[in-house]
Amino acid sequence: MTIFIYIILALVMCVLPAGVVWLCNRSKVLGKLGPIMVLYAVGMVFGNIPPLVPYLKPLQDVIPNVMVPLAIPMMLFGCSFSSREAGLQLKIVVSGFLSVCLAVTVGYVMFGYNVNEGAQVGGIITGMYTGGTLNAAALQAIFRIKSETFILINSYDIIISFLYFVFLFSFGIKMFRRLYGEQGVRQSDDVVALQGGESSSYGRLLTREGFVQMCRIVGVTLVIVALSAAATLLFDDAWFMVVFILMLTTLGVAVSFVKRVREMDLSYDLGMYLIYIFSFAIATMADFSSLDLKAGVNQLAFMSVAVFVSLLIHAVFCRTMRVDADSMMISSVAFINSPPFVPMAAVAMRNKRAIVTGLGAGIVGYALGNHLGVLMAELLSHI
């Protein structure tokens, strides 16, 4: 009976996004929100239905970790790349790291003093908002803070991240493009062409030609995932995620130069659907019952300042360095939410080209986030 429930819930997680995409194509209100925001809202409600909570946990551990490695190469197959990426990466990494450090310092001065183990919490969220939860877990082990404090950090992070996505995906993208003097993404092969409706693209997957192409896409992707996983065996376990994401990105980019792969024009749509499944699964992890907003108001405020002030500072720095709006936003997502969320942001921005930029920034964050977190904790302890 338990296995049957798991199978039903897994099918719901995989099929429900198709229904949401269909609704978004037929409702002006939902269409403006976009599938990702709708899936986030539905997922948060779905994940807090008491009878389902015990059965969702195993799926929450598996589905996001499967969807992202498959989606990243698929979404890179049809991209084109330019030689300006190296200089751009340097600018956004410097800007992103400085922005998080300044925002964490401001948050600590305003609220962190009233948080238990505030300096260590500041170090952890510095690592979290330059690399991701992986860095946060490593820093928690380094600082040996109370497990209750770390649980609160992760619980509040889900709420803050949701609000961050609501802001960015609902009107932040248009706002930043307008402020940067960019009214939209240039129409080219690097833009996700959804003007005809997403349902038309997914409809092709149900045809014989689409099915054959989908099998080829999945085949190439599985080879890339296998090679990337094999490469991680040469390194220490602590470097698993860094090496794995780096190899997925590198091989995905390399294969995109093969004409037959680049001509598989359904690869982005297929990868995008996997990101929809990922978005829904991630949203179900929000556990409202574990939140104690009254007792942890200072910690929540501390983390909120770190996220939103860092976005503001990052936007100012990038504008000064003449970095385009999309690169600024997707690198912010990579730093604050980690590389697995980059394809989701690219879908919201309808910009394929931004994927590599975001993944590159996120990989650097993975690699250096722990070091930066330790330095920030030491700095905050002397303020």
mmCIF file of C-alpha atoms in Angstrom:
data_model
loop_
_atom_site.group_PDB
_atom_site.id
_atom_site.type_symbol
_atom_site.label_atom_id
_atom_site.label_comp_id
_atom_site.label_asym_id
_atom_site.label_seq_id
_atom_site.Cartn_x
_atom_site.Cartn_y
_atom_site.Cartn_z
ATOM 1 C CA MET A 1 0.000 0.000 0.000
ATOM 2 C CA THR A 2 2.842 2.396 0.886
ATOM 3 C CA ILE A 3 4.622 1.788 -2.415
ATOM 4 C CA PHE A 4 1.352 2.442 -4.254
ATOM 5 C CA ILE A 5 1.034 5.835 -2.487
ATOM 6 C CA TYR A 6 4.625 6.735 -3.417
ATOM 7 C CA ILE A 7 3.927 5.879 -7.061
ATOM 8 C CA ILE A 8 0.737 7.982 -7.113
ATOM 9 C CA LEU A 9 2.496 10.986 -5.531
ATOM 10 C CA ALA A 10 5.451 10.671 -7.923
ATOM 11 C CA LEU A 11 3.039 10.649 -10.874
ATOM 12 C CA VAL A 12 1.257 13.721 -9.477
ATOM 13 C CA MET A 13 4.589 15.567 -9.193
ATOM 14 C CA CYS A 14 5.504 14.656 -12.768
ATOM 15 C CA VAL A 15 2.108 15.232 -14.427
ATOM 16 C CA LEU A 16 0.714 18.201 -12.495
ATOM 17 C CA PRO A 17 3.159 20.683 -14.146
ATOM 18 C CA ALA A 18 1.628 19.785 -17.523
ATOM 19 C CA GLY A 19 -1.768 20.849 -16.223
ATOM 20 C CA VAL A 20 -0.321 24.084 -14.853
ATOM 21 C CA VAL A 21 1.337 24.893 -18.197
ATOM 22 C CA TRP A 22 -1.989 24.214 -19.941
ATOM 23 C CA LEU A 23 -3.837 26.522 -17.521
ATOM 24 C CA CYS A 24 -1.221 29.282 -17.858
ATOM 25 C CA ASN A 25 -1.695 29.236 -21.626
ATOM 26 C CA ARG A 26 -5.431 29.749 -21.208
ATOM 27 C CA SER A 27 -5.659 32.147 -18.282
ATOM 28 C CA LYS A 28 -4.365 35.701 -18.564
ATOM 29 C CA VAL A 29 -3.937 35.971 -14.794
ATOM 30 C CA LEU A 30 -2.028 32.706 -14.436
ATOM 31 C CA GLY A 31 -0.142 33.452 -17.639
ATOM 32 C CA LYS A 32 1.250 36.648 -16.119
ATOM 33 C CA LEU A 33 2.384 34.754 -13.020
ATOM 34 C CA GLY A 34 3.975 32.018 -15.113
ATOM 35 C CA PRO A 35 4.106 28.242 -14.509
ATOM 36 C CA ILE A 36 6.976 28.407 -12.017
ATOM 37 C CA MET A 37 5.265 30.788 -9.598
ATOM 38 C CA VAL A 38 1.985 28.860 -9.842
ATOM 39 C CA LEU A 39 3.806 25.580 -9.194
ATOM 40 C CA TYR A 40 5.595 27.113 -6.207
ATOM 41 C CA ALA A 41 2.300 28.260 -4.688
ATOM 42 C CA VAL A 42 0.546 24.937 -5.336
ATOM 43 C CA GLY A 43 3.575 22.992 -4.097
ATOM 44 C CA MET A 44 3.738 24.855 -0.791
ATOM 45 C CA VAL A 45 0.072 24.056 -0.130
ATOM 46 C CA PHE A 46 0.445 20.460 -1.332
ATOM 47 C CA GLY A 47 3.471 19.884 0.910
ATOM 48 C CA ASN A 48 1.569 20.942 4.028
ATOM 49 C CA ILE A 49 -1.399 18.566 3.683
ATOM 50 C CA PRO A 50 -0.951 16.510 6.908
ATOM 51 C CA PRO A 51 -1.769 13.007 5.525
ATOM 52 C CA LEU A 52 0.735 13.461 2.665
ATOM 53 C CA VAL A 53 3.709 14.848 4.617
ATOM 54 C CA PRO A 54 5.209 11.467 5.712
ATOM 55 C CA TYR A 55 5.046 10.110 2.167
ATOM 56 C CA LEU A 56 6.505 13.193 0.477
ATOM 57 C CA LYS A 57 9.864 13.162 2.285
ATOM 58 C CA PRO A 58 11.488 10.336 0.225
ATOM 59 C CA LEU A 59 10.259 11.916 -3.015
ATOM 60 C CA GLN A 60 11.602 15.323 -1.936
ATOM 61 C CA ASP A 61 15.031 13.744 -1.514
ATOM 62 C CA VAL A 62 14.995 12.006 -4.896
ATOM 63 C CA ILE A 63 13.057 14.038 -7.473
ATOM 64 C CA PRO A 64 14.940 17.388 -7.255
ATOM 65 C CA ASN A 65 18.285 15.562 -7.326
ATOM 66 C CA VAL A 66 17.257 13.709 -10.486
ATOM 67 C CA MET A 67 15.581 16.547 -12.393
ATOM 68 C CA VAL A 68 18.412 19.091 -12.224
ATOM 69 C CA PRO A 69 21.282 16.920 -13.564
ATOM 70 C CA LEU A 70 19.054 15.903 -16.479
ATOM 71 C CA ALA A 71 17.754 19.413 -17.173
ATOM 72 C CA ILE A 72 21.085 21.285 -17.212
ATOM 73 C CA PRO A 73 22.624 19.527 -20.264
ATOM 74 C CA MET A 74 19.293 19.528 -22.133
ATOM 75 C CA MET A 75 18.940 23.274 -21.716
ATOM 76 C CA LEU A 76 22.498 23.857 -22.916
ATOM 77 C CA PHE A 77 22.306 21.823 -26.150
ATOM 78 C CA GLY A 78 20.758 24.626 -28.202
ATOM 79 C CA CYS A 79 22.752 27.523 -26.738
ATOM 80 C CA SER A 80 25.424 29.580 -28.485
ATOM 81 C CA PHE A 81 28.355 31.096 -26.660
ATOM 82 C CA SER A 82 30.626 34.107 -26.976
ATOM 83 C CA SER A 83 34.201 34.915 -25.977
ATOM 84 C CA ARG A 84 33.036 37.652 -23.606
ATOM 85 C CA GLU A 85 31.943 35.088 -20.984
ATOM 86 C CA ALA A 86 35.266 35.088 -19.055
ATOM 87 C CA GLY A 87 35.305 38.840 -18.431
ATOM 88 C CA LEU A 88 31.611 38.820 -17.608
ATOM 89 C CA GLN A 89 32.072 35.995 -15.096
ATOM 90 C CA LEU A 90 34.807 37.899 -13.271
ATOM 91 C CA LYS A 91 32.628 40.991 -12.948
ATOM 92 C CA ILE A 92 29.559 39.212 -11.625
ATOM 93 C CA VAL A 93 31.531 37.035 -9.185
ATOM 94 C CA VAL A 94 33.305 40.038 -7.668
ATOM 95 C CA SER A 95 30.047 41.982 -7.543
ATOM 96 C CA GLY A 96 28.069 39.071 -6.110
ATOM 97 C CA PHE A 97 30.542 38.226 -3.356
ATOM 98 C CA LEU A 98 30.984 41.852 -2.287
ATOM 99 C CA SER A 99 27.214 42.388 -2.328
ATOM 100 C CA VAL A 100 26.518 39.420 -0.044
ATOM 101 C CA CYS A 101 29.319 40.391 2.359
ATOM 102 C CA LEU A 102 28.088 43.981 2.621
ATOM 103 C CA ALA A 103 24.439 42.923 2.987
ATOM 104 C CA VAL A 104 25.280 40.364 5.702
ATOM 105 C CA THR A 105 27.274 43.005 7.567
ATOM 106 C CA VAL A 106 24.355 45.451 7.395
ATOM 107 C CA GLY A 107 21.936 42.733 8.526
ATOM 108 C CA TYR A 108 24.205 41.769 11.405
ATOM 109 C CA VAL A 109 24.472 45.351 12.648
ATOM 110 C CA MET A 110 20.693 45.816 12.422
ATOM 111 C CA PHE A 111 19.460 42.439 13.706
ATOM 112 C CA GLY A 112 22.316 39.960 14.105
ATOM 113 C CA TYR A 113 23.373 41.234 17.508
ATOM 114 C CA ASN A 114 20.082 39.900 18.898
ATOM 115 C CA VAL A 115 20.478 36.448 17.339
ATOM 116 C CA ASN A 116 22.044 33.590 19.278
ATOM 117 C CA GLU A 117 25.443 32.771 17.762
ATOM 118 C CA GLY A 118 24.852 35.736 15.442
ATOM 119 C CA ALA A 119 28.379 35.912 14.014
ATOM 120 C CA GLN A 120 28.332 32.207 13.167
ATOM 121 C CA VAL A 121 24.842 32.543 11.661
ATOM 122 C CA GLY A 122 26.219 35.416 9.569
ATOM 123 C CA GLY A 123 29.028 33.176 8.351
ATOM 124 C CA ILE A 124 26.598 30.399 7.475
ATOM 125 C CA ILE A 125 24.235 32.610 5.500
ATOM 126 C CA THR A 126 27.227 34.173 3.721
ATOM 127 C CA GLY A 127 28.175 30.702 2.505
ATOM 128 C CA MET A 128 24.533 29.886 1.777
ATOM 129 C CA TYR A 129 23.962 33.036 -0.282
ATOM 130 C CA THR A 130 27.159 32.670 -2.293
ATOM 131 C CA GLY A 131 26.973 28.922 -2.861
ATOM 132 C CA GLY A 132 23.902 27.214 -1.472
ATOM 133 C CA THR A 133 22.632 24.837 1.194
ATOM 134 C CA LEU A 134 25.621 22.556 0.633
ATOM 135 C CA ASN A 135 27.930 25.324 1.847
ATOM 136 C CA ALA A 136 25.604 26.104 4.749
ATOM 137 C CA ALA A 137 25.723 22.485 5.940
ATOM 138 C CA ALA A 138 29.517 22.462 5.770
ATOM 139 C CA LEU A 139 29.771 25.718 7.726
ATOM 140 C CA GLN A 140 27.330 24.429 10.330
ATOM 141 C CA ALA A 141 29.711 21.539 10.933
ATOM 142 C CA ILE A 142 32.676 23.918 11.128
ATOM 143 C CA PHE A 143 31.034 26.309 13.617
ATOM 144 C CA ARG A 144 29.177 23.552 15.513
ATOM 145 C CA ILE A 145 26.126 25.718 16.085
ATOM 146 C CA LYS A 146 22.991 24.258 17.659
ATOM 147 C CA SER A 147 20.940 22.016 15.387
ATOM 148 C CA GLU A 148 17.802 24.006 16.289
ATOM 149 C CA THR A 149 19.420 27.171 14.952
ATOM 150 C CA PHE A 150 20.390 25.463 11.699
ATOM 151 C CA ILE A 151 16.861 24.091 11.242
ATOM 152 C CA LEU A 152 15.493 27.619 11.647
ATOM 153 C CA ILE A 153 17.982 28.938 9.086
ATOM 154 C CA ASN A 154 16.773 26.421 6.502
ATOM 155 C CA SER A 155 13.088 26.977 7.315
ATOM 156 C CA TYR A 156 13.351 30.741 7.013
ATOM 157 C CA ASP A 157 15.407 30.365 3.844
ATOM 158 C CA ILE A 158 12.471 28.622 2.128
ATOM 159 C CA ILE A 159 10.130 31.512 2.974
ATOM 160 C CA ILE A 160 12.635 34.189 1.976
ATOM 161 C CA SER A 161 13.521 32.391 -1.251
ATOM 162 C CA PHE A 162 9.830 32.162 -2.150
ATOM 163 C CA LEU A 163 9.386 35.909 -1.591
ATOM 164 C CA TYR A 164 12.594 36.554 -3.550
ATOM 165 C CA PHE A 165 11.239 34.548 -6.500
ATOM 166 C CA VAL A 166 7.837 36.242 -6.272
ATOM 167 C CA PHE A 167 9.526 39.633 -6.522
ATOM 168 C CA LEU A 168 12.011 38.687 -9.226
ATOM 169 C CA PHE A 169 9.736 36.643 -11.476
ATOM 170 C CA SER A 170 6.558 38.722 -11.150
ATOM 171 C CA PHE A 171 7.917 42.199 -11.901
ATOM 172 C CA GLY A 172 11.615 42.270 -10.979
ATOM 173 C CA ILE A 173 12.759 41.041 -14.397
ATOM 174 C CA LYS A 174 10.889 43.776 -16.240
ATOM 175 C CA MET A 175 11.904 46.388 -13.654
ATOM 176 C CA PHE A 176 15.640 45.651 -13.838
ATOM 177 C CA ARG A 177 15.637 45.468 -17.635
ATOM 178 C CA ARG A 178 13.912 48.843 -17.763
ATOM 179 C CA LEU A 179 16.289 50.388 -15.200
ATOM 180 C CA TYR A 180 19.258 49.035 -17.161
ATOM 181 C CA GLY A 181 17.839 50.519 -20.347
ATOM 182 C CA GLU A 182 17.051 47.075 -21.770
ATOM 183 C CA GLN A 183 13.397 46.786 -22.738
ATOM 184 C CA GLY A 184 13.683 43.046 -23.281
ATOM 185 C CA VAL A 185 15.861 40.234 -24.506
ATOM 186 C CA ARG A 186 16.942 40.496 -28.104
ATOM 187 C CA GLN A 187 15.033 38.180 -30.398
ATOM 188 C CA SER A 188 17.515 35.535 -31.514
ATOM 189 C CA ASP A 189 18.161 31.820 -31.333
ATOM 190 C CA ASP A 190 19.221 32.344 -27.720
ATOM 191 C CA VAL A 191 15.770 33.436 -26.657
ATOM 192 C CA VAL A 192 13.242 30.914 -25.530
ATOM 193 C CA ALA A 193 10.595 31.288 -28.192
ATOM 194 C CA LEU A 194 7.395 30.921 -26.265
ATOM 195 C CA GLN A 195 5.377 33.494 -28.145
ATOM 196 C CA GLY A 196 3.442 30.727 -29.832
ATOM 197 C CA GLY A 197 2.512 29.189 -26.492
ATOM 198 C CA GLU A 198 4.354 26.544 -24.536
ATOM 199 C CA SER A 199 1.660 23.982 -25.221
ATOM 200 C CA SER A 200 2.559 24.012 -28.938
ATOM 201 C CA SER A 201 6.149 22.981 -28.143
ATOM 202 C CA TYR A 202 5.101 20.235 -25.758
ATOM 203 C CA GLY A 203 2.510 19.013 -28.232
ATOM 204 C CA ARG A 204 5.352 18.042 -30.573
ATOM 205 C CA LEU A 205 6.695 15.665 -27.924
ATOM 206 C CA LEU A 206 3.556 13.572 -28.403
ATOM 207 C CA THR A 207 4.221 13.080 -32.124
ATOM 208 C CA ARG A 208 6.289 10.224 -33.563
ATOM 209 C CA GLU A 209 9.042 12.608 -34.673
ATOM 210 C CA GLY A 210 9.034 14.287 -31.258
ATOM 211 C CA PHE A 211 9.221 10.972 -29.420
ATOM 212 C CA VAL A 212 12.220 9.840 -31.490
ATOM 213 C CA GLN A 213 13.979 13.151 -30.853
ATOM 214 C CA MET A 214 13.160 12.959 -27.138
ATOM 215 C CA CYS A 215 14.765 9.507 -26.936
ATOM 216 C CA ARG A 216 17.917 10.880 -28.549
ATOM 217 C CA ILE A 217 17.988 13.861 -26.184
ATOM 218 C CA VAL A 218 17.590 11.617 -23.144
ATOM 219 C CA GLY A 219 20.270 9.244 -24.447
ATOM 220 C CA VAL A 220 22.875 11.984 -24.921
ATOM 221 C CA THR A 221 21.946 13.504 -21.560
ATOM 222 C CA LEU A 222 22.331 10.202 -19.690
ATOM 223 C CA VAL A 223 25.812 9.749 -21.169
ATOM 224 C CA ILE A 224 26.786 13.237 -19.965
ATOM 225 C CA VAL A 225 25.363 12.588 -16.492
ATOM 226 C CA ALA A 226 27.212 9.250 -16.272
ATOM 227 C CA LEU A 227 30.529 10.811 -17.328
ATOM 228 C CA SER A 228 30.039 13.698 -14.887
ATOM 229 C CA ALA A 229 29.287 11.305 -12.027
ATOM 230 C CA ALA A 230 32.334 9.199 -12.933
ATOM 231 C CA ALA A 231 34.553 12.305 -12.835
ATOM 232 C CA THR A 232 33.532 12.979 -9.220
ATOM 233 C CA LEU A 233 35.111 9.677 -8.157
ATOM 234 C CA LEU A 234 38.523 11.250 -8.695
ATOM 235 C CA PHE A 235 37.902 13.851 -5.986
ATOM 236 C CA ASP A 236 37.088 14.011 -2.304
ATOM 237 C CA ASP A 237 33.393 13.771 -1.350
ATOM 238 C CA ALA A 238 33.419 17.426 -0.262
ATOM 239 C CA TRP A 239 33.994 18.401 -3.901
ATOM 240 C CA PHE A 240 31.229 16.198 -5.331
ATOM 241 C CA MET A 241 28.701 18.928 -6.146
ATOM 242 C CA VAL A 242 31.307 21.361 -7.481
ATOM 243 C CA VAL A 243 32.819 18.784 -9.833
ATOM 244 C CA PHE A 244 29.451 17.316 -10.834
ATOM 245 C CA ILE A 245 27.858 20.636 -11.818
ATOM 246 C CA LEU A 246 31.088 21.780 -13.491
ATOM 247 C CA MET A 247 31.278 18.614 -15.595
ATOM 248 C CA LEU A 248 27.573 18.761 -16.511
ATOM 249 C CA THR A 249 28.025 22.325 -17.691
ATOM 250 C CA THR A 250 31.296 21.710 -19.523
ATOM 251 C CA LEU A 251 30.081 18.612 -21.350
ATOM 252 C CA GLY A 252 26.715 20.226 -22.108
ATOM 253 C CA VAL A 253 28.479 23.192 -23.701
ATOM 254 C CA ALA A 254 30.936 20.952 -25.580
ATOM 255 C CA VAL A 255 28.174 18.789 -27.042
ATOM 256 C CA SER A 256 26.235 21.896 -28.117
ATOM 257 C CA PHE A 257 28.896 22.464 -30.807
ATOM 258 C CA VAL A 258 27.926 19.167 -32.455
ATOM 259 C CA LYS A 259 25.513 20.060 -35.245
ATOM 260 C CA ARG A 260 23.240 17.027 -34.826
ATOM 261 C CA VAL A 261 22.834 17.771 -31.117
ATOM 262 C CA ARG A 262 22.210 21.469 -31.659
ATOM 263 C CA GLU A 263 19.509 20.628 -34.187
ATOM 264 C CA MET A 264 17.512 18.730 -31.542
ATOM 265 C CA ASP A 265 15.254 21.730 -31.023
ATOM 266 C CA LEU A 266 13.046 20.092 -28.372
ATOM 267 C CA SER A 267 15.902 19.744 -25.875
ATOM 268 C CA TYR A 268 15.234 23.079 -24.181
ATOM 269 C CA ASP A 269 11.492 22.419 -23.880
ATOM 270 C CA LEU A 270 12.122 18.996 -22.389
ATOM 271 C CA GLY A 271 14.675 20.394 -19.924
ATOM 272 C CA MET A 272 12.279 23.201 -19.063
ATOM 273 C CA TYR A 273 9.569 20.699 -18.166
ATOM 274 C CA LEU A 274 11.976 18.922 -15.811
ATOM 275 C CA ILE A 275 12.586 22.286 -14.136
ATOM 276 C CA TYR A 276 8.838 22.668 -13.651
ATOM 277 C CA ILE A 277 8.818 19.305 -11.850
ATOM 278 C CA PHE A 278 11.828 20.449 -9.803
ATOM 279 C CA SER A 279 10.064 23.692 -8.844
ATOM 280 C CA PHE A 280 6.977 21.861 -7.619
ATOM 281 C CA ALA A 281 9.009 19.307 -5.644
ATOM 282 C CA ILE A 282 11.153 21.993 -3.996
ATOM 283 C CA ALA A 283 8.077 24.005 -2.989
ATOM 284 C CA THR A 284 6.589 20.997 -1.167
ATOM 285 C CA MET A 285 9.536 21.165 1.261
ATOM 286 C CA ALA A 286 8.159 24.303 2.926
ATOM 287 C CA ASP A 287 7.156 23.134 6.411
ATOM 288 C CA PHE A 288 4.913 25.767 7.959
ATOM 289 C CA SER A 289 4.531 23.779 11.196
ATOM 290 C CA SER A 290 8.244 24.157 12.032
ATOM 291 C CA LEU A 291 8.260 27.948 11.828
ATOM 292 C CA ASP A 292 8.377 30.114 14.949
ATOM 293 C CA LEU A 293 8.243 33.616 13.506
ATOM 294 C CA LYS A 294 7.761 35.325 16.862
ATOM 295 C CA ALA A 295 10.788 33.740 18.531
ATOM 296 C CA GLY A 296 13.008 34.051 15.472
ATOM 297 C CA VAL A 297 11.970 37.445 14.129
ATOM 298 C CA ASN A 298 15.515 38.851 14.357
ATOM 299 C CA GLN A 299 16.982 35.874 12.541
ATOM 300 C CA LEU A 300 14.319 36.126 9.832
ATOM 301 C CA ALA A 301 15.001 39.866 9.456
ATOM 302 C CA PHE A 302 18.776 39.221 9.393
ATOM 303 C CA MET A 303 18.426 36.748 6.520
ATOM 304 C CA SER A 304 15.903 38.903 4.658
ATOM 305 C CA VAL A 305 18.311 41.847 4.678
ATOM 306 C CA ALA A 306 21.098 39.562 3.459
ATOM 307 C CA VAL A 307 19.016 38.466 0.459
ATOM 308 C CA PHE A 308 17.247 41.623 -0.662
ATOM 309 C CA VAL A 309 19.972 44.140 0.150
ATOM 310 C CA SER A 310 22.533 41.954 -1.606
ATOM 311 C CA LEU A 311 20.287 41.915 -4.688
ATOM 312 C CA LEU A 312 20.079 45.718 -4.596
ATOM 313 C CA ILE A 313 23.840 46.198 -4.150
ATOM 314 C CA HIS A 314 24.583 43.591 -6.816
ATOM 315 C CA ALA A 315 22.273 45.438 -9.228
ATOM 316 C CA VAL A 316 24.085 48.735 -8.580
ATOM 317 C CA PHE A 317 27.554 47.202 -8.944
ATOM 318 C CA CYS A 318 26.634 45.386 -12.157
ATOM 319 C CA ARG A 319 25.064 48.491 -13.665
ATOM 320 C CA THR A 320 28.254 50.424 -12.861
ATOM 321 C CA MET A 321 30.383 47.712 -14.520
ATOM 322 C CA ARG A 322 28.059 47.617 -17.543
ATOM 323 C CA VAL A 323 26.888 44.082 -16.932
ATOM 324 C CA ASP A 324 23.547 43.385 -18.603
ATOM 325 C CA ALA A 325 20.394 42.970 -16.515
ATOM 326 C CA ASP A 326 19.845 39.284 -17.264
ATOM 327 C CA SER A 327 23.400 38.332 -16.262
ATOM 328 C CA MET A 328 22.990 40.295 -13.041
ATOM 329 C CA MET A 329 19.705 38.601 -12.162
ATOM 330 C CA ILE A 330 20.672 35.048 -13.013
ATOM 331 C CA SER A 331 23.968 35.345 -11.131
ATOM 332 C CA SER A 332 22.020 36.641 -8.124
ATOM 333 C CA VAL A 333 19.826 33.532 -8.312
ATOM 334 C CA ALA A 334 22.942 31.344 -8.598
ATOM 335 C CA PHE A 335 24.513 32.902 -5.508
ATOM 336 C CA ILE A 336 21.406 33.149 -3.334
ATOM 337 C CA ASN A 337 19.688 29.906 -4.348
ATOM 338 C CA SER A 338 22.559 27.811 -5.825
ATOM 339 C CA PRO A 339 23.144 26.582 -9.420
ATOM 340 C CA PRO A 340 20.216 24.090 -9.556
ATOM 341 C CA PHE A 341 17.857 27.086 -9.601
ATOM 342 C CA VAL A 342 19.625 28.736 -12.551
ATOM 343 C CA PRO A 343 17.663 26.936 -15.293
ATOM 344 C CA MET A 344 14.438 27.887 -13.509
ATOM 345 C CA ALA A 345 15.455 31.561 -13.631
ATOM 346 C CA ALA A 346 16.416 31.250 -17.300
ATOM 347 C CA VAL A 347 12.936 29.900 -18.043
ATOM 348 C CA ALA A 348 11.340 32.840 -16.215
ATOM 349 C CA MET A 349 13.552 35.283 -18.153
ATOM 350 C CA ARG A 350 13.064 33.409 -21.426
ATOM 351 C CA ASN A 351 16.770 33.625 -22.077
ATOM 352 C CA LYS A 352 18.849 30.538 -22.878
ATOM 353 C CA ARG A 353 22.100 32.467 -23.035
ATOM 354 C CA ALA A 354 21.928 33.329 -19.350
ATOM 355 C CA ILE A 355 22.171 29.687 -18.239
ATOM 356 C CA VAL A 356 25.933 29.323 -18.681
ATOM 357 C CA THR A 357 26.551 32.688 -17.015
ATOM 358 C CA GLY A 358 24.501 31.666 -13.990
ATOM 359 C CA LEU A 359 25.992 28.184 -13.711
ATOM 360 C CA GLY A 360 29.524 29.591 -13.933
ATOM 361 C CA ALA A 361 28.842 32.047 -11.117
ATOM 362 C CA GLY A 362 27.232 29.339 -9.005
ATOM 363 C CA ILE A 363 30.155 26.960 -9.412
ATOM 364 C CA VAL A 364 32.555 29.621 -8.144
ATOM 365 C CA GLY A 365 30.168 30.168 -5.246
ATOM 366 C CA TYR A 366 30.216 26.458 -4.413
ATOM 367 C CA ALA A 367 34.013 26.436 -4.474
ATOM 368 C CA LEU A 368 34.646 29.603 -2.436
ATOM 369 C CA GLY A 369 31.503 29.964 -0.324
ATOM 370 C CA ASN A 370 32.894 28.040 2.667
ATOM 371 C CA HIS A 371 36.064 30.125 2.784
ATOM 372 C CA LEU A 372 34.082 33.339 2.563
ATOM 373 C CA GLY A 373 31.713 32.163 5.290
ATOM 374 C CA VAL A 374 34.554 31.458 7.728
ATOM 375 C CA LEU A 375 36.125 34.865 7.032
ATOM 376 C CA MET A 376 32.786 36.659 7.507
ATOM 377 C CA ALA A 377 32.090 34.896 10.820
ATOM 378 C CA GLU A 378 35.482 36.019 12.112
ATOM 379 C CA LEU A 379 34.892 39.577 10.886
ATOM 380 C CA LEU A 380 31.403 39.824 12.411
ATOM 381 C CA SER A 381 32.638 38.524 15.767
ATOM 382 C CA HIS A 382 34.877 41.623 16.028
ATOM 383 C CA ILE A 383 32.175 44.159 15.152
#
